[in-house]
Amino acid sequence: MRTHESAQVLPTLPDGSDWPMHIVDGAPALLAYLDHEQRFRYANQTHRAWLGLDPRRLLGRRLIEVVGQRNHRLASAALEQAYAGQPASYEGELYDGRKRRYAHGNFQPDFDAEGRVRGVFTALVDITERRTLELQLHESEQRFFGAFQHAAIGMTLIHPDGHFLRVNAAVCQMLGYREEELLALDIAAITHPDDLPADRELLRQLLAGQRESYQLEKRNFHQSGRVVHSQISMSLVRDEHGTPLYFVAQVQDISQRKAFEEALHRERELAEVTLRSIGDAVITTDPQLHITSLNPIAEAMTGWHGAEALGRPIEDIFQLFDAQRGQAVANPLRAAIEHNTIVDLAGKTLLRHRHGFDTPVEDSSAPIHDHAGNVIGGVLVFHDVSETRALALKMIHLTQHDTLTGLPNRSQLHAHIEQALAAAVRRQQRAALLYLDIDHFKHVNDLYGHANGDRVLREIVAQIRHCLPGDELLSRYDGDAFVLVLPHLESAGDAASLAQTLLARLAQLRLGNLPELALRVSIGISVYPDDALEAELLLQNAETALYAAKAQGQHGYRFFTASMHERAHARRQIEMALRQALARDELSLHYQPKVDAGSGAIVGAEALLRWHAEGRERYAPNQFIPVAEDSGLILPIGAWVLRQACHQARTWQQQGHALPVSVNVSPLQFQHADFYRWLDEVLDESGLDPGLLELELTERMVMSGGDATTGLLRRIRQRGVRLSLDDFGTGYCSLSYLTHFPIDALKIDRAFVRDVTTDADTATITRAIIAMARNLQKQVIAEGVETAEQGDFLRRAGCSQLQGFLYGEPMPAAALERRLGAAGRTR
Ligand code: C2E
Ligand code: MG
Ligand code: MG
């Protein structure tokens, strides 16, 4: 019906036919015809539905009445153009009577026979949905790029070939470039070369689809050349076909975090070094009082190894008793943590060692706080307040310092180097070690005597000191070797110029009454962090450089270079040769006599290992025994030594010389589960009277072992074998604990013996050690006796046996037999 109405008002088609009204009506577009007065003559069904109007109210009405002034105004320009005879289009808002829509319109003029515009065809398409999507897309793009550009974090879009497509303000600022400068660069140009391969590999994996994204910490370069530590988070955007479009990278500057981390690490290192070298025992716990650490002194005083103690409640490790009544005392750290305060216990309390013996202690407990003031753990600091403690402290000082020059000795060097390295890291500077050795110093001793030799050494130290401007650390490493630690160095050149100054000064050294000395000195230099990062390796490298300097000719210095790896090489060579030494029969035992301090008669012998090949000594024990220990070769070698020494002692016994023989046992051997069985077998097999065998152990082996060690010592003792502590005074000096270990004898270390006649402190302490050991019913032997004065002193101080070059150097068994025979004849 409507179709019929409409058909009447529409002009006929050019071929005279009527419009195919059913198609026009159902078309998706809004179609209408307006006559020359802008009155609706036709509107298709879509149009009528869109306007929501009754068709009767539509036809014949003017456009402006139907669509309202507002819509009319919006489209008026295009309409006017069409009425002026020009096809026109309009795109924009329109109101369908209810809500705002968005439409695209085409206005086509309809001309009469004379060419006058008699009406206008209007075709409108409602593009509201499409338009909304477009707007949303635009908006989200805007939002993305706004976020991208102004993000606080650095953001870049990177082409698959690595160059930058877009960079935001933050990344420009972080790296110090302007946007266009950065866009001319690629990833490689701003990445530290050492970090590039890892980055490249991860990018490759992204492109290959092996991963979705990655995170990486790497070093970028600031435009100024400075390193910017960055945290990168990278992902890849692909198009709908999966072709890579670009990488999206988020870049965060973590330099500050890195700096904090490094500072923290350094602090920790420093704290660690301090804790290890401090004279007091220190235990730390978590807030629940479970052990988190023990320093070496705490290990020795409690008998617990750090690793074993870890995580145990404090009461298992640190047990206190009242000195008078013997009752258990509540753990002070518990109170300290509970009340968040420091608790001191002054004396009157006894610490019970794991093996049951008590030591009077003084302790102080305190909670540990985090920066917000929360308790995050506790620390317990304590020390032995027995009388032997004072003596022990003096002994420690003596063992750590060289009495001739007053310099710290090699036992202190490691801690010194560690401290210097920590300082260098803190100041971001270099550090250096100068290893200085006087060539052929022995000649000075030989020519002018030991007393003058000592004076020369003291003068050398004075001259070196004179050349040092500040806080350099000088220590005496060995007889005529010194190590100088330079904790901050601008450049390696500074170390070189100091070496030159030292060489010049020492060459001119002169002592009043001596003829010209013309000392010749060699110096090896290693630089931190260039040559090594750890103290031990740095020292080894300086030593390697020293040998290179010596090899090069004398009186000069050399820097360490990587090509000087002779030392490591030498160790490998020793190890290789050592593997065959036993089979090739190159190892032998020499025996050094021990004499009775009163009569001078030979009353024992120490078996000392020697390595000879092709008629000469291949390596000295101090060179090859450490290698044997590191490589585990000490086990078969040590077993061989034990068997050999027992057979030798048995032979002497059968010849009528019941001479006790002592054998050095290394820690690795002693800790081996089968040690006792080996010992037992060897004794059975050789038929030796066990009383003629003595084992030389070190303080550390005895002190740091747990129950198992004490048990083993007892069994060895019960088997009738004697035990002695070698090198006494160089370890943790714990005379008070000695009562608790089944030890027969102490061997006072050479370091004390060397100085007894020249240094008053050493003399006093040595006398005290001997007196105390005798009180504990231990026998005292002095080793390394070289002069008659030393022998006299030690005898008067109460040593029962003496050993040293004065009474005989280590010699083959046959040579000792001759001496025994001669002594037998003279007796
Ligand atoms: P040690 O057990 O303290 O042995 C004493 C060292 O001092 C020996 O050095 C000896 O030759 C040396 N000596 C003796 N009298 C004097 C003296 O008057 N003046 C000086 N300056 N030195 C003297 P050696 O034979 O070179 O052995 C060095 C170290 O190697 C020994 O020290 C010992 O710890 C170890 N060692 C030697 N043989 C064995 C062995 O069979 N097994 C194990 N595990 N270690 C051994
Ligand atoms: Mg020994
Ligand atoms: Mg010794």
GROMACS .gro file of N, CA, C and O in nm, residues 455-535:
model
  324
  455ARG      N    1  12.027  -0.659   6.132
  455ARG     CA    2  12.029  -0.513   6.126
  455ARG      C    3  11.996  -0.465   5.984
  455ARG      O    4  11.923  -0.366   5.967
  456VAL      N    5  12.050  -0.536   5.887
  456VAL     CA    6  12.023  -0.496   5.748
  456VAL      C    7  11.872  -0.508   5.721
  456VAL      O    8  11.811  -0.419   5.663
  457LEU      N    9  11.811  -0.618   5.769
  457LEU     CA   10  11.667  -0.636   5.745
  457LEU      C   11  11.588  -0.522   5.808
  457LEU      O   12  11.496  -0.468   5.747
  458ARG      N   13  11.627  -0.485   5.928
  458ARG     CA   14  11.556  -0.375   5.994
  458ARG      C   15  11.571  -0.245   5.916
  458ARG      O   16  11.477  -0.167   5.903
  459GLU      N   17  11.690  -0.226   5.863
  459GLU     CA   18  11.715  -0.104   5.787
  459GLU      C   19  11.636  -0.106   5.654
  459GLU      O   20  11.583  -0.003   5.611
  460ILE      N   21  11.626  -0.223   5.597
  460ILE     CA   22  11.547  -0.235   5.473
  460ILE      C   23  11.403  -0.190   5.501
  460ILE      O   24  11.343  -0.112   5.426
  461VAL      N   25  11.349  -0.241   5.613
  461VAL     CA   26  11.211  -0.205   5.649
  461VAL      C   27  11.199  -0.053   5.668
  461VAL      O   28  11.105   0.010   5.618
  462ALA      N   29  11.298   0.006   5.736
  462ALA     CA   30  11.294   0.151   5.759
  462ALA      C   31  11.294   0.225   5.626
  462ALA      O   32  11.218   0.321   5.606
  463GLN      N   33  11.374   0.179   5.532
  463GLN     CA   34  11.383   0.246   5.402
  463GLN      C   35  11.253   0.231   5.322
  463GLN      O   36  11.207   0.324   5.259
  464ILE      N   37  11.197   0.110   5.327
  464ILE     CA   38  11.070   0.089   5.254
  464ILE      C   39  10.964   0.182   5.312
  464ILE      O   40  10.894   0.252   5.240
  465ARG      N   41  10.958   0.184   5.447
  465ARG     CA   42  10.858   0.269   5.514
  465ARG      C   43  10.873   0.414   5.469
  465ARG      O   44  10.774   0.484   5.449
  466HIS      N   45  10.998   0.455   5.455
  466HIS     CA   46  11.028   0.592   5.419
  466HIS      C   47  10.966   0.629   5.283
  466HIS      O   48  10.930   0.743   5.259
  467CYS      N   49  10.955   0.529   5.196
  467CYS     CA   50  10.903   0.557   5.061
  467CYS      C   51  10.750   0.555   5.055
  467CYS      O   52  10.692   0.581   4.950
  468LEU      N   53  10.687   0.515   5.166
  468LEU     CA   54  10.542   0.499   5.161
  468LEU      C   55  10.472   0.624   5.212
  468LEU      O   56  10.494   0.663   5.326
  469PRO      N   57  10.390   0.684   5.130
  469PRO     CA   58  10.325   0.808   5.171
  469PRO      C   59  10.213   0.789   5.273
  469PRO      O   60  10.193   0.875   5.358
  470GLY      N   61  10.139   0.681   5.268
  470GLY     CA   62  10.019   0.678   5.353
  470GLY      C   63   9.989   0.545   5.416
  470GLY      O   64  10.071   0.489   5.489
  471ASP      N   65   9.869   0.493   5.385
  471ASP     CA   66   9.821   0.376   5.457
  471ASP      C   67   9.854   0.244   5.388
  471ASP      O   68   9.779   0.149   5.396
  472GLU      N   69   9.967   0.240   5.319
  472GLU     CA   70  10.007   0.114   5.261
  472GLU      C   71  10.042   0.017   5.372
  472GLU      O   72  10.092   0.058   5.476
  473LEU      N   73  10.017  -0.112   5.348
  473LEU     CA   74  10.044  -0.211   5.451
  473LEU      C   75  10.165  -0.293   5.413
  473LEU      O   76  10.170  -0.350   5.304
  474LEU      N   77  10.260  -0.296   5.503
  474LEU     CA   78  10.382  -0.370   5.477
  474LEU      C   79  10.386  -0.489   5.570
  474LEU      O   80  10.359  -0.476   5.689
  475SER      N   81  10.415  -0.609   5.517
  475SER     CA   82  10.431  -0.722   5.606
  475SER      C   83  10.552  -0.804   5.565
  475SER      O   84  10.594  -0.800   5.449
  476ARG      N   85  10.607  -0.873   5.665
  476ARG     CA   86  10.722  -0.957   5.633
  476ARG      C   87  10.669  -1.094   5.599
  476ARG      O   88  10.602  -1.158   5.680
  477TYR      N   89  10.697  -1.137   5.479
  477TYR     CA   90  10.636  -1.259   5.432
  477TYR      C   91  10.718  -1.379   5.474
  477TYR      O   92  10.667  -1.482   5.515
  478ASP      N   93  10.848  -1.365   5.465
  478ASP     CA   94  10.940  -1.473   5.490
  478ASP      C   95  11.070  -1.408   5.523
  478ASP      O   96  11.078  -1.287   5.520
  479GLY      N   97  11.173  -1.484   5.547
  479GLY     CA   98  11.303  -1.428   5.583
  479GLY      C   99  11.333  -1.295   5.519
  479GLY      O  100  11.332  -1.191   5.585
  480ASP      N  101  11.352  -1.294   5.389
  480ASP     CA  102  11.392  -1.170   5.322
  480ASP      C  103  11.289  -1.130   5.216
  480ASP      O  104  11.322  -1.064   5.120
  481ALA      N  105  11.165  -1.172   5.238
  481ALA     CA  106  11.059  -1.135   5.143
  481ALA      C  107  10.954  -1.050   5.214
  481ALA      O  108  10.918  -1.078   5.328
  482PHE      N  109  10.910  -0.946   5.147
  482PHE     CA  110  10.812  -0.855   5.205
  482PHE      C  111  10.696  -0.839   5.107
  482PHE      O  112  10.716  -0.844   4.986
  483VAL      N  113  10.578  -0.816   5.163
  483VAL     CA  114  10.465  -0.788   5.075
  483VAL      C  115  10.406  -0.653   5.114
  483VAL      O  116  10.382  -0.624   5.231
  484LEU      N  117  10.387  -0.572   5.013
  484LEU     CA  118  10.336  -0.438   5.032
  484LEU      C  119  10.198  -0.432   4.967
  484LEU      O  120  10.183  -0.469   4.852
  485VAL      N  121  10.100  -0.390   5.045
  485VAL     CA  122   9.964  -0.380   4.991
  485VAL      C  123   9.930  -0.233   4.970
  485VAL      O  124   9.937  -0.155   5.065
  486LEU      N  125   9.895  -0.196   4.849
  486LEU     CA  126   9.855  -0.058   4.820
  486LEU      C  127   9.704  -0.056   4.803
  486LEU      O  128   9.654  -0.103   4.701
  487PRO      N  129   9.632  -0.007   4.903
  487PRO     CA  130   9.486  -0.021   4.899
  487PRO      C  131   9.417   0.071   4.800
  487PRO      O  132   9.306   0.043   4.759
  488HIS      N  133   9.479   0.185   4.764
  488HIS     CA  134   9.415   0.260   4.656
  488HIS      C  135   9.516   0.321   4.562
  488HIS      O  136   9.615   0.380   4.599
  489LEU      N  137   9.484   0.298   4.440
  489LEU     CA  138   9.578   0.323   4.333
  489LEU      C  139   9.498   0.390   4.223
  489LEU      O  140   9.391   0.342   4.187
  490GLU      N  141   9.547   0.500   4.173
  490GLU     CA  142   9.476   0.563   4.061
  490GLU      C  143   9.497   0.481   3.935
  490GLU      O  144   9.407   0.453   3.861
  491SER      N  145   9.623   0.444   3.915
  491SER     CA  146   9.653   0.365   3.797
  491SER      C  147   9.768   0.272   3.827
  491SER      O  148   9.839   0.290   3.927
  492ALA      N  149   9.784   0.173   3.742
  492ALA     CA  150   9.893   0.077   3.761
  492ALA      C  151  10.028   0.148   3.758
  492ALA      O  152  10.124   0.104   3.822
  493GLY      N  153  10.033   0.260   3.688
  493GLY     CA  154  10.158   0.336   3.679
  493GLY      C  155  10.209   0.380   3.816
  493GLY      O  156  10.330   0.386   3.840
  494ASP      N  157  10.115   0.407   3.909
  494ASP     CA  158  10.156   0.447   4.043
  494ASP      C  159  10.237   0.336   4.111
  494ASP      O  160  10.334   0.363   4.183
  495ALA      N  161  10.193   0.212   4.089
  495ALA     CA  162  10.264   0.099   4.150
  495ALA      C  163  10.404   0.089   4.090
  495ALA      O  164  10.502   0.064   4.160
  496ALA      N  165  10.412   0.114   3.959
  496ALA     CA  166  10.542   0.107   3.892
  496ALA      C  167  10.636   0.213   3.946
  496ALA      O  168  10.754   0.185   3.973
  497SER      N  169  10.584   0.335   3.965
  497SER     CA  170  10.677   0.439   4.010
  497SER      C  171  10.721   0.414   4.154
  497SER      O  172  10.836   0.442   4.190
  498LEU      N  173  10.629   0.357   4.236
  498LEU     CA  174  10.671   0.323   4.372
  498LEU      C  175  10.780   0.215   4.368
  498LEU      O  176  10.880   0.222   4.441
  499ALA      N  177  10.762   0.116   4.281
  499ALA     CA  178  10.861   0.009   4.269
  499ALA      C  179  10.998   0.069   4.231
  499ALA      O  180  11.101   0.032   4.288
  500GLN      N  181  10.995   0.165   4.139
  500GLN     CA  182  11.122   0.226   4.098
  500GLN      C  183  11.188   0.301   4.213
  500GLN      O  184  11.308   0.290   4.235
  501THR      N  185  11.106   0.376   4.288
  501THR     CA  186  11.160   0.449   4.403
  501THR      C  187  11.224   0.351   4.502
  501THR      O  188  11.334   0.375   4.552
  502LEU      N  189  11.152   0.241   4.528
  502LEU     CA  190  11.203   0.142   4.624
  502LEU      C  191  11.336   0.084   4.576
  502LEU      O  192  11.432   0.072   4.653
  503LEU      N  193  11.340   0.050   4.449
  503LEU     CA  194  11.462  -0.010   4.393
  503LEU      C  195  11.579   0.086   4.407
  503LEU      O  196  11.689   0.047   4.449
  504ALA      N  197  11.554   0.213   4.375
  504ALA     CA  198  11.662   0.312   4.380
  504ALA      C  199  11.712   0.328   4.523
  504ALA      O  200  11.832   0.330   4.550
  505ARG      N  201  11.618   0.333   4.616
  505ARG     CA  202  11.655   0.358   4.755
  505ARG      C  203  11.728   0.239   4.816
  505ARG      O  204  11.828   0.255   4.887
  506LEU      N  205  11.677   0.119   4.787
  506LEU     CA  206  11.737   0.000   4.849
  506LEU      C  207  11.876  -0.029   4.791
  506LEU      O  208  11.962  -0.085   4.857
  507ALA      N  209  11.897   0.012   4.666
  507ALA     CA  210  12.028  -0.012   4.605
  507ALA      C  211  12.136   0.068   4.678
  507ALA      O  212  12.253   0.028   4.681
  508GLN      N  213  12.094   0.179   4.738
  508GLN     CA  214  12.192   0.265   4.804
  508GLN      C  215  12.206   0.237   4.952
  508GLN      O  216  12.280   0.303   5.022
  509LEU      N  217  12.127   0.136   4.999
  509LEU     CA  218  12.126   0.111   5.144
  509LEU      C  219  12.266   0.075   5.195
  509LEU      O  220  12.339  -0.001   5.132
  510ARG      N  221  12.297   0.132   5.308
  510ARG     CA  222  12.431   0.114   5.363
  510ARG      C  223  12.420   0.110   5.513
  510ARG      O  224  12.335   0.174   5.572
  511LEU      N  225  12.506   0.030   5.577
  511LEU     CA  226  12.509   0.030   5.723
  511LEU      C  227  12.646   0.074   5.767
  511LEU      O  228  12.747   0.023   5.716
  512GLY      N  229  12.650   0.164   5.862
  512GLY     CA  230  12.773   0.228   5.909
  512GLY      C  231  12.900   0.143   5.898
  512GLY      O  232  12.987   0.173   5.817
  513ASN      N  233  12.903   0.033   5.974
  513ASN     CA  234  13.031  -0.039   5.984
  513ASN      C  235  13.052  -0.144   5.875
  513ASN      O  236  13.153  -0.212   5.874
  514LEU      N  237  12.950  -0.159   5.785
  514LEU     CA  238  12.966  -0.262   5.683
  514LEU      C  239  13.013  -0.200   5.552
  514LEU      O  240  12.977  -0.088   5.520
  515PRO      N  241  13.093  -0.276   5.477
  515PRO     CA  242  13.130  -0.226   5.344
  515PRO      C  243  13.006  -0.220   5.255
  515PRO      O  244  12.899  -0.266   5.294
  516GLU      N  245  13.024  -0.169   5.138
  516GLU     CA  246  12.908  -0.151   5.048
  516GLU      C  247  12.830  -0.281   5.032
  516GLU      O  248  12.886  -0.387   5.011
  517LEU      N  249  12.697  -0.269   5.045
  517LEU     CA  250  12.614  -0.390   5.039
  517LEU      C  251  12.568  -0.419   4.897
  517LEU      O  252  12.558  -0.534   4.857
  518ALA      N  253  12.541  -0.313   4.823
  518ALA     CA  254  12.488  -0.327   4.685
  518ALA      C  255  12.376  -0.431   4.680
  518ALA      O  256  12.383  -0.529   4.608
  519LEU      N  257  12.273  -0.407   4.762
  519LEU     CA  258  12.161  -0.500   4.764
  519LEU      C  259  12.093  -0.503   4.629
  519LEU      O  260  12.075  -0.401   4.564
  520ARG      N  261  12.053  -0.622   4.592
  520ARG     CA  262  11.976  -0.635   4.469
  520ARG      C  263  11.838  -0.690   4.506
  520ARG      O  264  11.826  -0.783   4.583
  521VAL      N  265  11.737  -0.626   4.450
  521VAL     CA  266  11.600  -0.655   4.491
  521VAL      C  267  11.516  -0.688   4.368
  521VAL      O  268  11.538  -0.630   4.262
  522SER      N  269  11.425  -0.781   4.383
  522SER     CA  270  11.329  -0.809   4.275
  522SER      C  271  11.188  -0.783   4.327
  522SER      O  272  11.159  -0.813   4.443
  523ILE      N  273  11.104  -0.724   4.240
  523ILE     CA  274  10.968  -0.694   4.283
  523ILE      C  275  10.870  -0.748   4.179
  523ILE      O  276  10.886  -0.728   4.059
  524GLY      N  277  10.769  -0.820   4.229
  524GLY     CA  278  10.660  -0.866   4.142
  524GLY      C  279  10.534  -0.789   4.178
  524GLY      O  280  10.507  -0.769   4.296
  525ILE      N  281  10.459  -0.743   4.078
  525ILE     CA  282  10.342  -0.661   4.107
  525ILE      C  283  10.218  -0.727   4.048
  525ILE      O  284  10.218  -0.771   3.932
  526SER      N  285  10.112  -0.733   4.126
  526SER     CA  286   9.983  -0.772   4.069
  526SER      C  287   9.880  -0.666   4.106
  526SER      O  288   9.889  -0.606   4.213
  527VAL      N  289   9.787  -0.644   4.016
  527VAL     CA  290   9.693  -0.534   4.032
  527VAL      C  291   9.550  -0.588   4.042
  527VAL      O  292   9.511  -0.676   3.964
  528TYR      N  293   9.476  -0.536   4.140
  528TYR     CA  294   9.333  -0.567   4.152
  528TYR      C  295   9.255  -0.456   4.083
  528TYR      O  296   9.288  -0.340   4.101
  529PRO      N  297   9.152  -0.481   4.008
  529PRO     CA  298   9.095  -0.613   3.978
  529PRO      C  299   9.149  -0.676   3.850
  529PRO      O  300   9.103  -0.781   3.810
  530ASP      N  301   9.249  -0.612   3.789
  530ASP     CA  302   9.295  -0.659   3.658
  530ASP      C  303   9.348  -0.802   3.659
  530ASP      O  304   9.317  -0.880   3.571
  531ASP      N  305   9.429  -0.834   3.763
  531ASP     CA  306   9.499  -0.962   3.760
  531ASP      C  307   9.426  -1.071   3.836
  531ASP      O  308   9.444  -1.189   3.809
  532ALA      N  309   9.348  -1.032   3.934
  532ALA     CA  310   9.273  -1.131   4.013
  532ALA      C  311   9.176  -1.057   4.101
  532ALA      O  312   9.196  -0.941   4.133
  533LEU      N  313   9.069  -1.129   4.139
  533LEU     CA  314   8.968  -1.066   4.224
  533LEU      C  315   8.981  -1.112   4.368
  533LEU      O  316   8.928  -1.050   4.458
  534GLU      N  317   9.052  -1.222   4.390
  534GLU     CA  318   9.062  -1.273   4.527
  534GLU      C  319   9.202  -1.255   4.580
  534GLU      O  320   9.300  -1.260   4.507
  535ALA      N  321   9.206  -1.237   4.713
  535ALA     CA  322   9.332  -1.210   4.781
  535ALA      C  323   9.437  -1.316   4.750
  535ALA      O  324   9.550  -1.284   4.712
   0.00000   0.00000   0.00000
